[in-house]
Short mmCIF file of C-alpha atoms in Angstrom, two decimals:
data_model
loop_
_atom_site.label_atom_id
_atom_site.label_comp_id
_atom_site.label_asym_id
_atom_site.label_seq_id
_atom_site.Cartn_x
_atom_site.Cartn_y
_atom_site.Cartn_z
CA MET A 95 186.64 181.68 9.73
CA LEU A 96 183.92 180.06 11.86
CA PRO A 97 183.61 181.25 15.47
CA GLN A 98 183.10 178.58 18.06
CA ALA A 99 179.40 179.28 18.39
CA VAL A 100 179.06 178.46 14.72
CA GLU A 101 181.08 175.28 15.24
CA ASN A 102 178.95 174.28 18.22
CA ARG A 103 175.91 174.54 15.98
CA PHE A 104 177.09 173.16 12.70
CA ARG A 105 180.37 171.27 13.24
CA SER A 106 180.01 167.57 12.38
CA SER A 107 181.81 166.47 15.52
CA GLU A 108 179.32 168.35 17.70
CA ILE A 109 176.42 166.86 15.75
CA SER A 110 177.82 163.38 16.12
CA ALA A 111 178.29 163.97 19.85
CA GLN A 112 174.53 164.49 20.13
CA LEU A 113 173.69 161.41 18.08
CA ARG A 114 176.52 159.10 19.15
CA PRO A 115 175.12 157.86 22.51
CA ASN A 116 171.91 156.63 20.89
CA ILE A 117 173.78 154.88 18.09
CA ALA A 118 176.45 153.34 20.30
CA ARG A 119 173.96 152.06 22.85
CA SER A 120 171.93 150.08 20.33
CA SER A 121 171.89 146.38 21.11
CA SER A 122 173.35 145.47 17.72
CA LEU A 123 176.62 147.26 18.46
CA ALA A 124 176.79 145.83 21.97
CA ILE A 125 176.32 142.33 20.56
CA PHE A 126 178.93 142.97 17.91
CA VAL A 127 181.60 144.21 20.29
CA GLY A 128 180.72 141.53 22.80
CA THR A 129 181.16 138.90 20.11
CA LEU A 130 184.65 140.10 19.41
CA LEU A 131 185.79 140.56 22.99
CA LEU A 132 184.34 137.30 24.30
CA ALA A 133 185.45 135.08 21.42
CA VAL A 134 188.23 133.36 23.36
CA SER A 135 187.07 129.88 22.47
CA THR A 136 187.18 130.53 18.73
CA THR A 137 190.92 131.02 18.40
CA GLY A 138 193.98 128.86 18.46
CA CYS A 139 194.00 127.14 15.06
CA SER A 140 195.90 128.37 12.06
CA ARG A 141 193.85 128.75 8.86
CA VAL A 142 194.02 130.61 5.57
CA SER A 143 192.61 134.03 6.49
CA THR A 144 189.82 135.71 4.50
CA GLU A 145 189.56 139.49 4.14
CA PRO A 146 186.13 140.50 5.56
CA ARG A 147 186.29 143.94 3.98
CA LYS A 148 185.68 142.50 0.51
CA PHE A 149 182.14 141.45 1.52
CA LEU A 150 180.87 144.97 2.35
CA PRO A 151 178.10 146.07 -0.06
CA ALA A 152 178.77 148.89 -2.53
CA ASP A 153 175.74 150.90 -1.36
CA ALA A 154 176.84 150.98 2.30
CA LEU A 155 176.55 154.38 4.00
CA VAL A 156 179.36 153.91 6.53
CA ALA A 157 182.10 151.28 6.72
CA ILE A 158 184.85 150.43 9.20
CA SER A 159 187.53 147.74 9.27
CA ALA A 160 190.53 146.49 11.24
CA ASP A 161 193.21 144.04 10.15
CA ASN A 162 194.17 142.93 13.67
CA LEU A 163 191.71 143.59 16.48
CA GLY A 164 194.03 142.48 19.25
CA ALA A 165 196.84 144.78 18.16
CA ALA A 166 194.41 147.65 17.63
CA LEU A 167 192.45 147.46 20.90
CA THR A 168 195.12 146.34 23.37
CA PRO A 169 197.01 149.68 23.62
CA ILE A 170 193.75 151.57 24.26
CA ILE A 171 192.58 149.16 26.95
CA GLU A 172 196.02 148.97 28.59
CA ARG A 173 196.13 152.77 28.76
CA ALA A 174 192.66 152.85 30.31
CA ALA A 175 193.64 150.17 32.86
CA GLY A 176 196.85 152.03 33.70
CA GLN A 177 195.04 155.32 34.31
CA ALA A 178 192.34 153.53 36.31
CA LYS A 179 195.08 151.80 38.35
CA THR A 180 193.18 148.54 38.25
CA ALA A 181 194.85 145.34 39.35
CA ARG A 182 193.03 143.31 36.72
CA LYS A 183 193.59 144.17 33.09
CA PRO A 184 191.33 142.66 30.41
CA ASP A 185 193.14 140.04 28.33
CA LEU A 186 192.52 140.66 24.63
CA SER A 187 195.11 138.20 23.36
CA ALA A 188 192.29 136.05 21.91
CA LEU A 189 191.66 138.84 19.40
CA ASN A 190 195.18 138.80 18.01
CA GLY A 191 195.06 138.22 14.28
CA MET A 192 191.28 138.61 14.07
CA LYS A 193 190.02 140.75 11.20
CA PHE A 194 186.69 142.48 11.00
CA ALA A 195 184.69 144.78 8.79
CA ALA A 196 181.30 146.37 9.37
CA ALA A 197 178.88 148.48 7.38
CA ILE A 198 175.84 150.59 8.14
CA THR A 199 173.39 150.06 5.30
CA GLY A 200 170.68 152.40 6.59
CA PHE A 201 169.15 154.09 9.62
CA GLU A 202 165.88 153.92 11.46
CA ALA A 203 165.18 157.35 12.95
CA ARG A 204 162.76 158.23 15.74
CA GLU A 205 162.15 161.54 17.50
CA THR A 206 162.21 160.78 21.23
CA PRO A 207 160.88 163.27 23.84
CA ALA A 208 163.48 164.44 26.35
CA GLY A 209 161.21 166.36 28.72
CA GLY A 210 159.34 169.62 28.20
CA GLU A 211 159.67 170.83 24.62
CA GLN A 212 163.03 169.13 24.17
CA ALA A 213 163.57 166.07 21.99
CA PHE A 214 166.43 164.16 20.45
CA LEU A 215 166.79 162.12 17.30
CA ASP A 216 167.22 158.44 18.14
CA LEU A 217 169.14 156.78 15.30
CA ARG A 218 169.24 153.01 15.06
CA PRO A 219 171.72 151.78 12.44
CA ARG A 220 171.04 148.78 10.24
CA LEU A 221 174.36 147.07 10.76
CA VAL A 222 176.17 144.08 9.35
CA ALA A 223 179.55 142.94 10.67
CA ILE A 224 181.90 140.30 9.29
CA ILE A 225 184.51 138.69 11.55
CA GLU A 226 187.37 136.46 10.42
CA THR A 227 187.92 134.36 13.56
CA ASN A 228 190.80 132.22 12.21
CA ALA A 229 189.06 129.19 13.76
CA TRP A 230 187.62 125.91 12.49
CA SER A 231 183.95 125.88 11.49
CA TRP A 232 182.88 123.50 14.31
CA GLN A 233 184.36 125.89 16.85
CA VAL A 234 182.59 128.88 15.32
CA ASP A 235 179.22 127.07 15.08
CA SER A 236 179.43 126.12 18.76
CA PHE A 237 180.42 129.63 19.78
CA VAL A 238 177.62 131.32 17.83
CA GLU A 239 174.92 128.94 19.10
CA ASP A 240 176.02 129.00 22.75
CA ARG A 241 178.05 132.02 23.85
CA LEU A 242 176.78 134.49 21.27
CA GLY A 243 173.25 133.27 21.92
CA GLU A 244 173.69 134.06 25.63
CA LEU A 245 174.94 137.54 24.82
CA ILE A 246 172.00 138.29 22.51
CA ASP A 247 169.60 136.87 25.10
CA GLN A 248 170.95 139.33 27.69
CA ALA A 249 170.79 142.25 25.28
CA PHE A 250 167.19 141.49 24.27
CA GLY A 251 165.95 140.84 27.80
CA GLY A 252 165.67 137.05 27.71
CA GLU A 253 163.20 134.44 26.42
CA LEU A 254 164.71 134.31 22.94
CA GLU A 255 163.79 131.76 20.33
CA LEU A 256 166.65 130.44 18.20
CA GLU A 257 166.16 129.04 14.72
CA SER A 258 169.12 127.64 12.79
CA TYR A 259 169.26 125.87 9.46
CA PRO A 260 171.67 125.14 6.62
CA LYS A 261 171.86 127.76 3.91
CA SER A 262 174.10 127.58 0.86
CA ASP A 263 177.47 126.41 2.19
CA GLY A 264 177.00 127.64 5.77
CA THR A 265 174.58 127.83 8.71
CA TYR A 266 171.97 130.56 9.20
CA PHE A 267 170.90 131.68 12.70
CA VAL A 268 167.89 133.80 13.69
CA TRP A 269 167.21 134.96 17.27
CA THR A 270 163.71 136.36 17.95
CA ALA A 271 162.66 138.21 21.11
CA PRO A 272 159.05 138.24 22.44
CA GLY A 273 158.60 141.81 21.20
CA GLY A 274 159.62 140.88 17.69
CA ARG A 275 163.19 142.16 17.70
CA ARG A 276 165.57 139.89 15.82
CA ALA A 277 169.28 139.31 15.31
CA PHE A 278 170.82 137.33 12.48
CA ALA A 279 174.05 135.46 11.83
CA PHE A 280 175.56 133.37 9.09
CA VAL A 281 178.57 131.13 9.67
CA VAL A 282 180.71 129.66 6.93
CA GLY A 283 184.11 128.23 7.72
CA SER A 284 185.90 130.68 10.01
CA LEU A 285 183.74 133.64 8.98
CA VAL A 286 180.89 135.04 11.07
CA PHE A 287 178.37 137.43 9.49
CA LEU A 288 176.35 139.22 12.20
CA ALA A 289 173.50 141.71 11.67
CA ASN A 290 170.57 143.40 13.38
CA ASP A 291 168.73 143.64 10.07
CA GLU A 292 168.03 140.75 7.71
CA ALA A 293 168.28 142.88 4.57
CA ALA A 294 171.70 144.15 5.67
CA LEU A 295 172.93 140.60 6.17
CA GLU A 296 171.56 139.52 2.80
CA LYS A 297 173.43 142.36 1.10
CA ALA A 298 176.75 141.12 2.49
CA LEU A 299 175.93 137.55 1.52
CA ASN A 300 175.02 138.71 -1.99
CA VAL A 301 178.42 140.36 -2.28
CA ARG A 302 180.02 137.08 -1.22
CA SER A 303 178.07 135.18 -3.89
CA GLY A 304 178.90 137.77 -6.55
CA SER A 305 175.33 138.95 -7.15
CA GLU A 306 176.05 142.43 -5.72
CA PRO A 307 179.18 144.56 -6.17
CA PRO A 308 181.53 145.16 -3.22
CA LEU A 309 182.37 148.51 -1.66
CA GLU A 310 185.57 150.07 -2.98
CA PHE A 311 187.50 150.65 0.23
CA GLU A 312 190.73 152.61 -0.28
CA VAL A 313 193.50 151.22 1.93
CA SER A 314 196.69 151.57 -0.12
CA GLY A 315 199.58 153.28 1.61
CA GLU A 316 197.90 153.13 5.03
CA GLU A 317 199.11 149.78 6.31
CA SER A 318 199.97 151.26 9.71
CA ALA A 319 196.36 152.18 10.48
CA ALA A 320 194.76 150.22 13.33
CA PHE A 321 191.27 151.10 12.11
CA ARG A 322 190.01 152.68 8.94
CA GLY A 323 186.59 153.91 7.98
CA LEU A 324 184.63 155.49 5.16
CA VAL A 325 181.48 157.58 4.86
CA THR A 326 180.28 157.26 1.29
CA GLU A 327 178.57 160.00 -0.71
CA SER A 328 175.19 158.45 0.07
CA GLY A 329 176.17 158.25 3.73
CA VAL A 330 177.12 161.93 3.78
CA GLY A 331 173.69 162.80 2.41
CA GLN A 332 171.78 160.71 4.96
CA ILE A 333 173.83 161.93 7.90
CA ALA A 334 173.35 165.52 6.73
CA ASN A 335 169.58 164.96 6.69
CA PHE A 336 169.58 163.58 10.24
CA ALA A 337 171.91 166.33 11.45
CA ALA A 338 169.57 168.98 10.04
CA ILE A 339 166.59 167.38 11.76
CA GLN A 340 168.46 167.29 15.07
CA LEU A 341 169.51 170.93 14.71
CA ALA A 342 165.98 171.99 13.81
CA ILE A 343 164.52 170.09 16.76
CA GLY A 344 166.95 171.65 19.22
CA SER A 345 167.28 175.11 17.68
CA GLY A 346 164.38 176.76 19.50
CA GLU A 347 164.00 178.99 16.44
CA GLU A 348 160.86 180.06 14.63
CA ASP A 349 159.29 177.70 12.09
CA GLN A 350 160.80 179.63 9.15
CA MET A 351 164.33 179.24 10.54
CA ARG A 352 163.76 175.55 11.24
CA GLN A 353 162.58 175.05 7.68
CA PHE A 354 165.66 176.87 6.40
CA ILE A 355 167.92 174.57 8.43
CA LEU A 356 166.08 171.48 7.16
CA THR A 357 166.49 172.63 3.57
CA ALA A 358 169.83 174.45 3.41
CA LEU A 359 172.12 172.27 5.52
CA PRO A 360 171.50 168.90 3.80
CA GLN A 361 171.56 170.48 0.36
CA ALA A 362 174.84 172.33 0.87
CA THR A 363 176.48 169.35 2.56
CA ARG A 364 175.43 166.84 -0.13
CA ASN A 365 176.68 169.11 -2.92
CA ALA A 366 179.95 170.00 -1.21
CA VAL A 367 181.14 166.84 0.61
CA LYS A 368 181.68 163.75 -1.54
CA GLU A 369 183.34 161.27 0.84
CA ILE A 370 184.94 161.11 4.27
CA TYR A 371 187.84 158.79 5.08
CA TRP A 372 188.96 157.98 8.61
CA LEU A 373 192.18 156.40 9.83
CA SER A 374 193.15 155.63 13.41
CA ARG A 375 196.79 155.14 14.38
CA ILE A 376 197.68 154.01 17.88
CA ASP A 377 201.05 154.24 19.62
CA LYS A 378 202.46 154.55 23.14
CA ASN A 379 201.66 158.28 23.22
CA GLY A 380 197.98 157.94 22.37
CA VAL A 381 195.65 157.80 19.38
CA GLU A 382 195.68 159.81 16.19
CA ASP A 383 192.36 160.00 14.34
CA ARG A 384 192.76 161.41 10.85
CA TYR A 385 189.70 162.53 8.87
CA ARG A 386 189.97 163.36 5.17
CA PHE A 387 186.97 165.25 3.74
CA ILE A 388 186.82 165.03 -0.05
CA LEU A 389 185.03 168.12 -1.40
CA ALA A 390 183.62 168.99 -4.80
CA PRO A 391 186.59 170.09 -6.97
CA LYS A 392 185.63 173.76 -7.36
CA ILE A 393 184.85 174.16 -3.67
CA ALA A 394 188.06 172.41 -2.64
CA GLU A 395 190.07 174.67 -4.92
CA LEU A 396 188.40 177.81 -3.54
CA LEU A 397 188.90 176.91 0.12
CA GLY A 398 192.40 175.58 -0.49
CA GLU A 399 193.44 178.98 -1.87
CA THR A 400 191.71 181.22 0.71
CA LEU A 401 192.07 179.27 3.96
CA THR A 402 195.85 178.93 3.94
CA PRO A 403 197.54 179.20 7.37
CA GLY A 404 198.87 182.54 8.49
CA SER A 405 202.15 183.26 10.21
CA GLY A 406 200.93 182.29 13.67
CA GLY A 407 201.83 184.40 16.69
CA PHE A 408 199.44 182.90 19.24
CA ARG A 409 201.11 183.78 22.51
CA GLU A 410 199.42 187.14 23.09
CA ILE A 411 195.89 185.87 22.51
CA ALA A 412 196.65 182.64 24.39
CA SER A 413 197.43 184.82 27.41
CA MET A 414 193.77 185.96 27.43
CA ILE A 415 192.36 182.43 27.60
CA PRO A 416 191.93 180.74 31.00
CA ALA A 417 193.95 177.54 31.36
CA ASP A 418 190.90 175.52 32.48
CA VAL A 419 188.52 176.23 29.60
CA PRO A 420 186.72 173.11 28.26
CA SER A 421 187.31 174.13 24.64
CA VAL A 422 189.22 176.73 22.63
CA THR A 423 189.74 177.08 18.89
CA PHE A 424 192.50 179.18 17.32
CA TYR A 425 191.91 180.39 13.75
CA ASN A 426 195.03 181.18 11.80
CA VAL A 427 194.40 182.12 8.17
CA LYS A 428 196.15 184.81 6.20
CA ASP A 429 193.03 186.96 5.82
CA SER A 430 190.08 186.30 8.13
CA ARG A 431 187.57 188.28 6.08
CA VAL A 432 188.56 186.63 2.80
CA GLY A 433 188.38 183.23 4.49
CA TRP A 434 184.87 183.93 5.78
CA ARG A 435 183.75 185.17 2.37
CA SER A 436 185.07 182.01 0.71
CA ILE A 437 183.11 179.82 3.14
CA LEU A 438 179.93 181.75 2.33
CA LEU A 439 180.64 181.53 -1.40
CA ALA A 440 181.25 177.77 -1.16
CA ALA A 441 177.94 177.34 0.69
CA GLN A 442 176.11 179.48 -1.86
CA ASN A 443 177.59 177.54 -4.77
CA SER A 444 176.30 174.35 -3.13
CA SER A 445 172.76 175.69 -2.72
CA ASP A 446 169.75 176.60 -4.85
CA PRO A 447 169.35 180.29 -5.86
CA LEU A 448 166.84 181.19 -3.13
CA THR A 449 168.88 179.57 -0.36
CA ALA A 450 172.05 181.20 -1.73
CA THR A 451 170.39 184.62 -1.44
CA LEU A 452 169.38 184.05 2.19
CA LEU A 453 172.65 182.48 3.35
CA PRO A 454 174.59 185.72 4.06
CA VAL A 455 171.81 186.97 6.32
CA VAL A 456 171.53 183.70 8.20
CA ALA A 457 175.32 183.26 8.42
CA GLY A 458 175.70 186.76 9.86
CA SER A 459 173.27 185.91 12.63
CA LEU A 460 175.62 183.15 13.80
CA PHE A 461 177.92 185.82 15.24
CA GLU A 462 175.11 187.33 17.33
CA PRO A 463 175.67 185.18 20.46
CA PHE A 464 179.01 187.02 20.83
CA GLY A 465 177.34 190.41 20.41
CA ILE A 466 178.80 190.88 16.90
CA LYS A 467 176.39 192.48 14.43
CA ASP A 468 178.59 193.02 11.36
CA ALA A 469 180.81 189.97 10.77
CA GLU A 470 182.51 191.50 7.71
CA ARG A 471 183.55 194.66 9.54
CA PHE A 472 184.62 192.70 12.60
CA LEU A 473 186.89 190.31 10.66
CA ALA A 474 188.34 193.18 8.61
CA ALA A 475 189.43 194.89 11.84
CA THR A 476 191.22 191.86 13.28
CA ARG A 477 194.99 191.51 13.04
CA GLY A 478 196.48 188.02 12.91
CA PRO A 479 194.90 184.94 14.51
CA ILE A 480 191.72 185.02 16.56
CA ALA A 481 190.42 182.53 19.11
CA THR A 482 187.02 181.48 20.41
CA PHE A 483 186.61 179.76 23.76
CA ARG A 484 183.82 178.64 26.04
CA ILE A 485 183.78 178.44 29.80
CA ASP A 486 180.90 175.98 30.24
CA ALA A 487 180.47 172.38 29.12
CA GLU A 488 177.27 173.19 27.21
CA GLY A 489 179.01 175.74 24.98
CA GLU A 490 176.52 178.52 25.71
CA ARG A 491 178.94 180.94 27.40
CA GLY A 492 181.91 181.95 25.32
CA ALA A 493 183.92 184.80 23.83
CA VAL A 494 186.10 185.82 20.89
CA THR A 495 189.55 187.25 21.53
CA GLY A 496 192.35 188.55 19.37
CA LEU A 497 194.42 191.57 18.37
CA SER A 498 193.32 194.60 16.40
CA GLY A 499 194.99 197.68 15.01
CA ASP A 500 191.64 199.46 15.01
CA VAL A 501 189.63 198.90 18.18
CA ILE A 502 187.17 201.61 17.08
CA ALA A 503 186.31 199.52 13.99
CA ILE A 504 185.82 196.47 16.20
CA ARG A 505 183.45 198.49 18.38
CA ARG A 506 181.46 199.65 15.36
CA SER A 507 180.96 196.03 14.29
CA LEU A 508 179.25 195.12 17.56
CA ALA A 509 175.57 195.11 18.47
CA ARG A 510 174.22 198.56 19.22
CA GLU A 511 173.61 197.84 22.92
CA ILE A 512 177.34 197.16 23.36
CA ALA A 513 178.81 199.71 20.94
CA ALA A 514 176.73 202.52 22.44
CA ALA A 515 176.89 201.25 26.02
CA LYS A 516 177.14 204.01 28.60
CA LYS A 517 178.20 201.60 31.30
CA SER A 518 181.97 201.16 31.25
CA GLU A 519 184.65 200.37 33.77
CA ALA A 520 188.41 200.07 33.97
CA LEU A 521 189.63 196.62 34.94
CA SER A 522 193.33 195.63 35.08
CA GLY A 523 194.25 197.92 32.20
CA PHE A 524 191.17 197.07 30.10
CA THR A 525 188.19 199.22 29.31
CA VAL A 526 185.03 197.10 29.60
CA LEU A 527 181.73 198.07 27.95
CA SER A 528 178.72 196.12 29.21
CA SER A 529 175.19 195.39 28.02
CA ASP A 530 172.62 193.11 29.62
CA GLU A 531 173.97 190.01 27.85
CA ASN A 532 177.47 190.70 26.47
CA CYS A 533 180.60 192.68 27.17
CA PHE A 534 183.47 194.15 25.14
CA ALA A 535 186.93 194.61 26.67
CA PHE A 536 189.98 196.21 25.05
CA ASP A 537 193.30 197.72 26.08
CA ARG A 538 195.71 200.23 24.56
CA TRP A 539 197.86 197.49 22.96
CA GLY A 540 194.99 196.29 20.76
CA ARG A 541 194.01 193.23 22.73
CA TYR A 542 190.25 192.68 22.81
CA ALA A 543 187.62 190.15 23.89
CA VAL A 544 183.89 190.21 23.16
CA GLY A 545 181.12 187.87 24.27
CA ASP A 546 179.57 186.56 27.47
CA CYS A 547 180.38 188.91 30.36
CA GLU A 548 181.55 186.14 32.69
CA ALA A 549 183.84 184.81 29.94
CA ILE A 550 185.27 188.32 29.45
CA ASP A 551 185.89 188.64 33.17
CA LYS A 552 187.73 185.30 33.18
CA ALA A 553 189.79 186.38 30.16
CA ILE A 554 191.03 189.50 31.95
CA LYS A 555 191.78 187.56 35.13
CA ALA A 556 193.72 185.00 33.06
CA ILE A 557 196.15 187.76 32.07
CA THR A 558 196.60 189.21 35.54
CA SER A 559 196.87 185.87 37.34
CA GLY A 560 199.10 184.17 34.79
CA SER A 561 196.83 181.10 34.77
CA ASN A 562 196.36 181.04 31.02
CA LEU A 563 197.18 178.96 27.97
CA ALA A 564 200.29 180.99 27.16
CA SER A 565 201.87 180.01 30.47
CA ALA A 566 201.02 176.37 29.67
CA ASN A 567 203.18 176.61 26.51
CA VAL A 568 200.19 175.92 24.28
CA SER A 569 201.39 178.42 21.67
CA GLY A 570 204.34 176.19 20.83
CA GLN A 571 202.06 173.20 20.27
CA ILE A 572 199.74 175.27 18.09
CA GLY A 573 202.58 176.13 15.76
CA GLY A 574 203.32 172.44 15.30
CA GLN A 575 206.42 170.51 16.19
CA THR A 576 207.73 170.93 12.66
CA GLY A 577 206.94 174.63 12.55
CA ASP A 578 204.10 173.97 10.08
CA PRO A 579 201.01 175.83 11.39
CA ALA A 580 197.40 174.81 10.80
CA ALA A 581 194.45 176.91 9.64
CA ALA A 582 192.49 175.96 12.78
CA ILE A 583 193.51 174.27 16.01
CA THR A 584 191.07 173.13 18.68
CA TYR A 585 191.95 172.15 22.25
CA SER A 586 189.17 170.44 24.18
CA THR A 587 188.69 168.54 27.40
CA ARG A 588 186.15 165.88 28.25
CA ASN A 589 185.62 163.43 31.08
CA ILE A 590 186.36 159.78 30.28
CA ASN A 591 184.50 156.95 32.03
CA LEU A 592 187.36 154.47 32.39
CA SER A 593 185.18 151.96 34.21
CA ALA A 594 182.73 151.75 31.30
CA MET A 595 185.56 151.37 28.80
CA LEU A 596 187.11 148.50 30.77
CA PHE A 597 183.71 146.90 31.28
CA ALA A 598 183.16 146.84 27.51
CA ALA A 599 186.51 145.05 27.21
CA GLY A 600 185.42 142.32 29.62
CA ASN A 601 186.50 143.65 33.03
CA ALA A 602 183.42 143.06 35.19
CA GLU A 603 185.10 144.07 38.47
CA HIS A 604 185.87 147.75 38.66
CA GLU A 605 185.29 150.85 40.75
CA PRO A 606 183.72 153.88 39.05
CA GLN A 607 186.59 156.06 37.82
CA GLN A 608 186.75 159.09 35.55
CA VAL A 609 189.68 161.07 34.19
CA SER A 610 189.98 164.19 32.10
CA GLU A 611 191.14 163.70 28.51
CA ARG A 612 192.69 166.58 26.58
CA SER A 613 192.67 166.46 22.79
CA ILE A 614 194.09 168.68 20.06
CA THR A 615 192.64 168.86 16.56
CA ARG A 616 194.44 170.48 13.66
CA THR A 617 192.62 171.38 10.44
CA ASN A 618 194.21 172.22 7.09
CA PHE A 619 192.78 172.79 3.62
CA ASP A 620 194.16 171.68 0.27
CA ARG A 621 192.96 171.17 -3.31
CA ARG A 622 191.13 167.94 -2.43
CA GLY A 623 189.24 169.27 0.60
CA PHE A 624 190.44 169.37 4.18
CA ILE A 625 192.06 167.15 6.80
CA ARG A 626 191.31 167.11 10.53
CA ILE A 627 193.86 165.32 12.72
CA THR A 628 193.00 164.71 16.37
CA ARG A 629 195.48 163.49 18.99
CA SER A 630 194.05 162.13 22.24
CA ASP A 631 194.51 159.36 24.78
CA PHE A 632 191.76 157.04 23.55
CA GLY A 633 190.42 158.34 20.24
CA ILE A 634 187.03 157.68 18.71
CA VAL A 635 187.38 153.93 19.32
CA GLY A 636 187.75 154.60 23.04
CA ILE A 637 184.59 156.71 22.93
CA LEU A 638 182.70 153.85 21.29
CA LEU A 639 183.91 151.37 23.93
CA GLU A 640 182.93 153.82 26.67
CA ARG A 641 179.39 154.24 25.33
CA ILE A 642 178.89 150.49 25.02
CA GLY A 643 180.17 149.94 28.56
CA GLU A 644 177.81 152.61 29.90
CA ARG A 645 174.87 150.73 28.41
CA GLU A 646 175.13 148.16 31.17
#
C-alpha cells in the first residue's frame, strides 16, 4: 500500500512527467514526427513492404513501433479536432499503411538550472527511427533531400550544410549546423533510417547487414495494438539512474538522504524490474495504454500473493473526496498492512544488506507528509479500502481517508503534535484535531481523514454538500464493469493543449484551446509482475504530440 505522497515521489509515471517535456522537445523527435506527418509526397505506389522493427539493435534501451501510422494517429487527431471544434482537420491519409520503428540507444544527460536552488535533469535521447514509406526510391531520395532538409533546417536554426553520398546499396545524408549539431539519414529503396546520433544510425544499419543482432520484440497475440513499446532490462537500469538523480536534485533533503536515494532507488529497481512492455489500443471511446512490468520471479510471486484485490466497498470513502480533485488513488487489497510489508520486503530483497537495513526507516518517513508517524499501526487500524487524494496540481496538499473500527488506534499512529493536540472542534458531525501543519478528522461511524488541514476541510464539506466522487458514481467504475476489482485505481485530471496537438499533426491555423482530460488507471499484480491499464481520451501518444507541438 503506497500513499499518494509516496507515489508522487517514486511512481514512474510522475518521474516521467518531470523528464518527458525535455525529451519530447528535443529536435530529433520533432524532426522524426515531422517526417512522418509531412511525407505526403512519398506515398501512392504499391511496393513489397519491409518490417522496420527487425532493424532495431538488440542493445536498445527503449523501442516503439506501429504497423499503420495513419490508422493509429487518425482517431487521436480527429478526437482532438472535434473537441477543439476546428473547421480544418489535419489530413493524415498519406500515413495510411506506413510502418515505423524507433529505438533509444542511449541518453545524454545535463543538469540544467531552473532558478534559485532548483534544477532539472535535461535528457537528450540518442534516437534512431526507421520508416517504411511504401514509396519508390527516387521519391524517397527527393523527399529526404528537399522537404526533410527544410524541416531539419528549421529545427536547427538555419544555415545547414548537407552532405550526401552513396553508401552500400543506399544513400547517406548528413546535415551539419553551424554549432556542430548534426542529423543523419540513410535511404535504401522505400526505407528511411533517421537519427540524431551517428552511432545509433550505424547500429541499425549493422543489424540490417547482419553484423549485429536484432532486438527481440514480442508482438504475438497483440495484432490489435496501434502502438507497442518495450523498455529493456538495460533501459530500466538507465532510467532508474536518471530518475534517482532527478529525485535527489529536487528532494531538498540533506546530503545523506540524497546519497541514499542515488544508491537505493536504482539498485532496487534494476534488481526487481526486468522489462516493461507497452501497448496502445485506440477506439471510438478513447485510448487504452497497457503497461506490463515483468518483475524478478521471487518478487513477482511475493507481491502477487499479498497484493490481491479486496472486496471493494468504495462508496463511503468516495463520499469524503471532493468531486474536483486533480488526483485520487483508491487502494483495495485484502490486508493493507501485509501488502505494505510485502513491498518493503521486496525492496529489501532487491538491495544490499546496508540499504535493506535502512529501508524501513526511510519508507516510514514517506508517510510523514500526512502526519502519520507509525505506518504499521496506521495500516493495521484501517478497515477495507483506503484512498489518498490531493487538492493542488503540485501534489503537495493531500490527505488519506478511509474507514476504521478503531479510531483510537489510528490516532495513536499519528505524529505527536496531532495525536496530543489540545485544539479540537466539531464540524458537521466530525471531531477535528489540528496541529500547525496537519489535521485529523473522524466521526462516530469510523470515517476518518488525516493530512493537510485544507484538504481535510474540503473532505468534510464534500460529504455535507454532496459534491463528491460517490455522487458522481465513481464507485461503480472502480469496481470494474465486469465486477473484477483492481488492487489500486487512480483517477486523475490534466489540462490538454489541443492546439499544440493539432499543430504537431500539421494544422498551422488554430486558436489556443485547452480541455480537461480525465483518466483512470487500474493496477493488478500477478505471478509475472503487475499490469497498469490507463483509459483516457488521447493516451501517451497524444501527450507526445502535444509536447512536440508546444515546442514551436
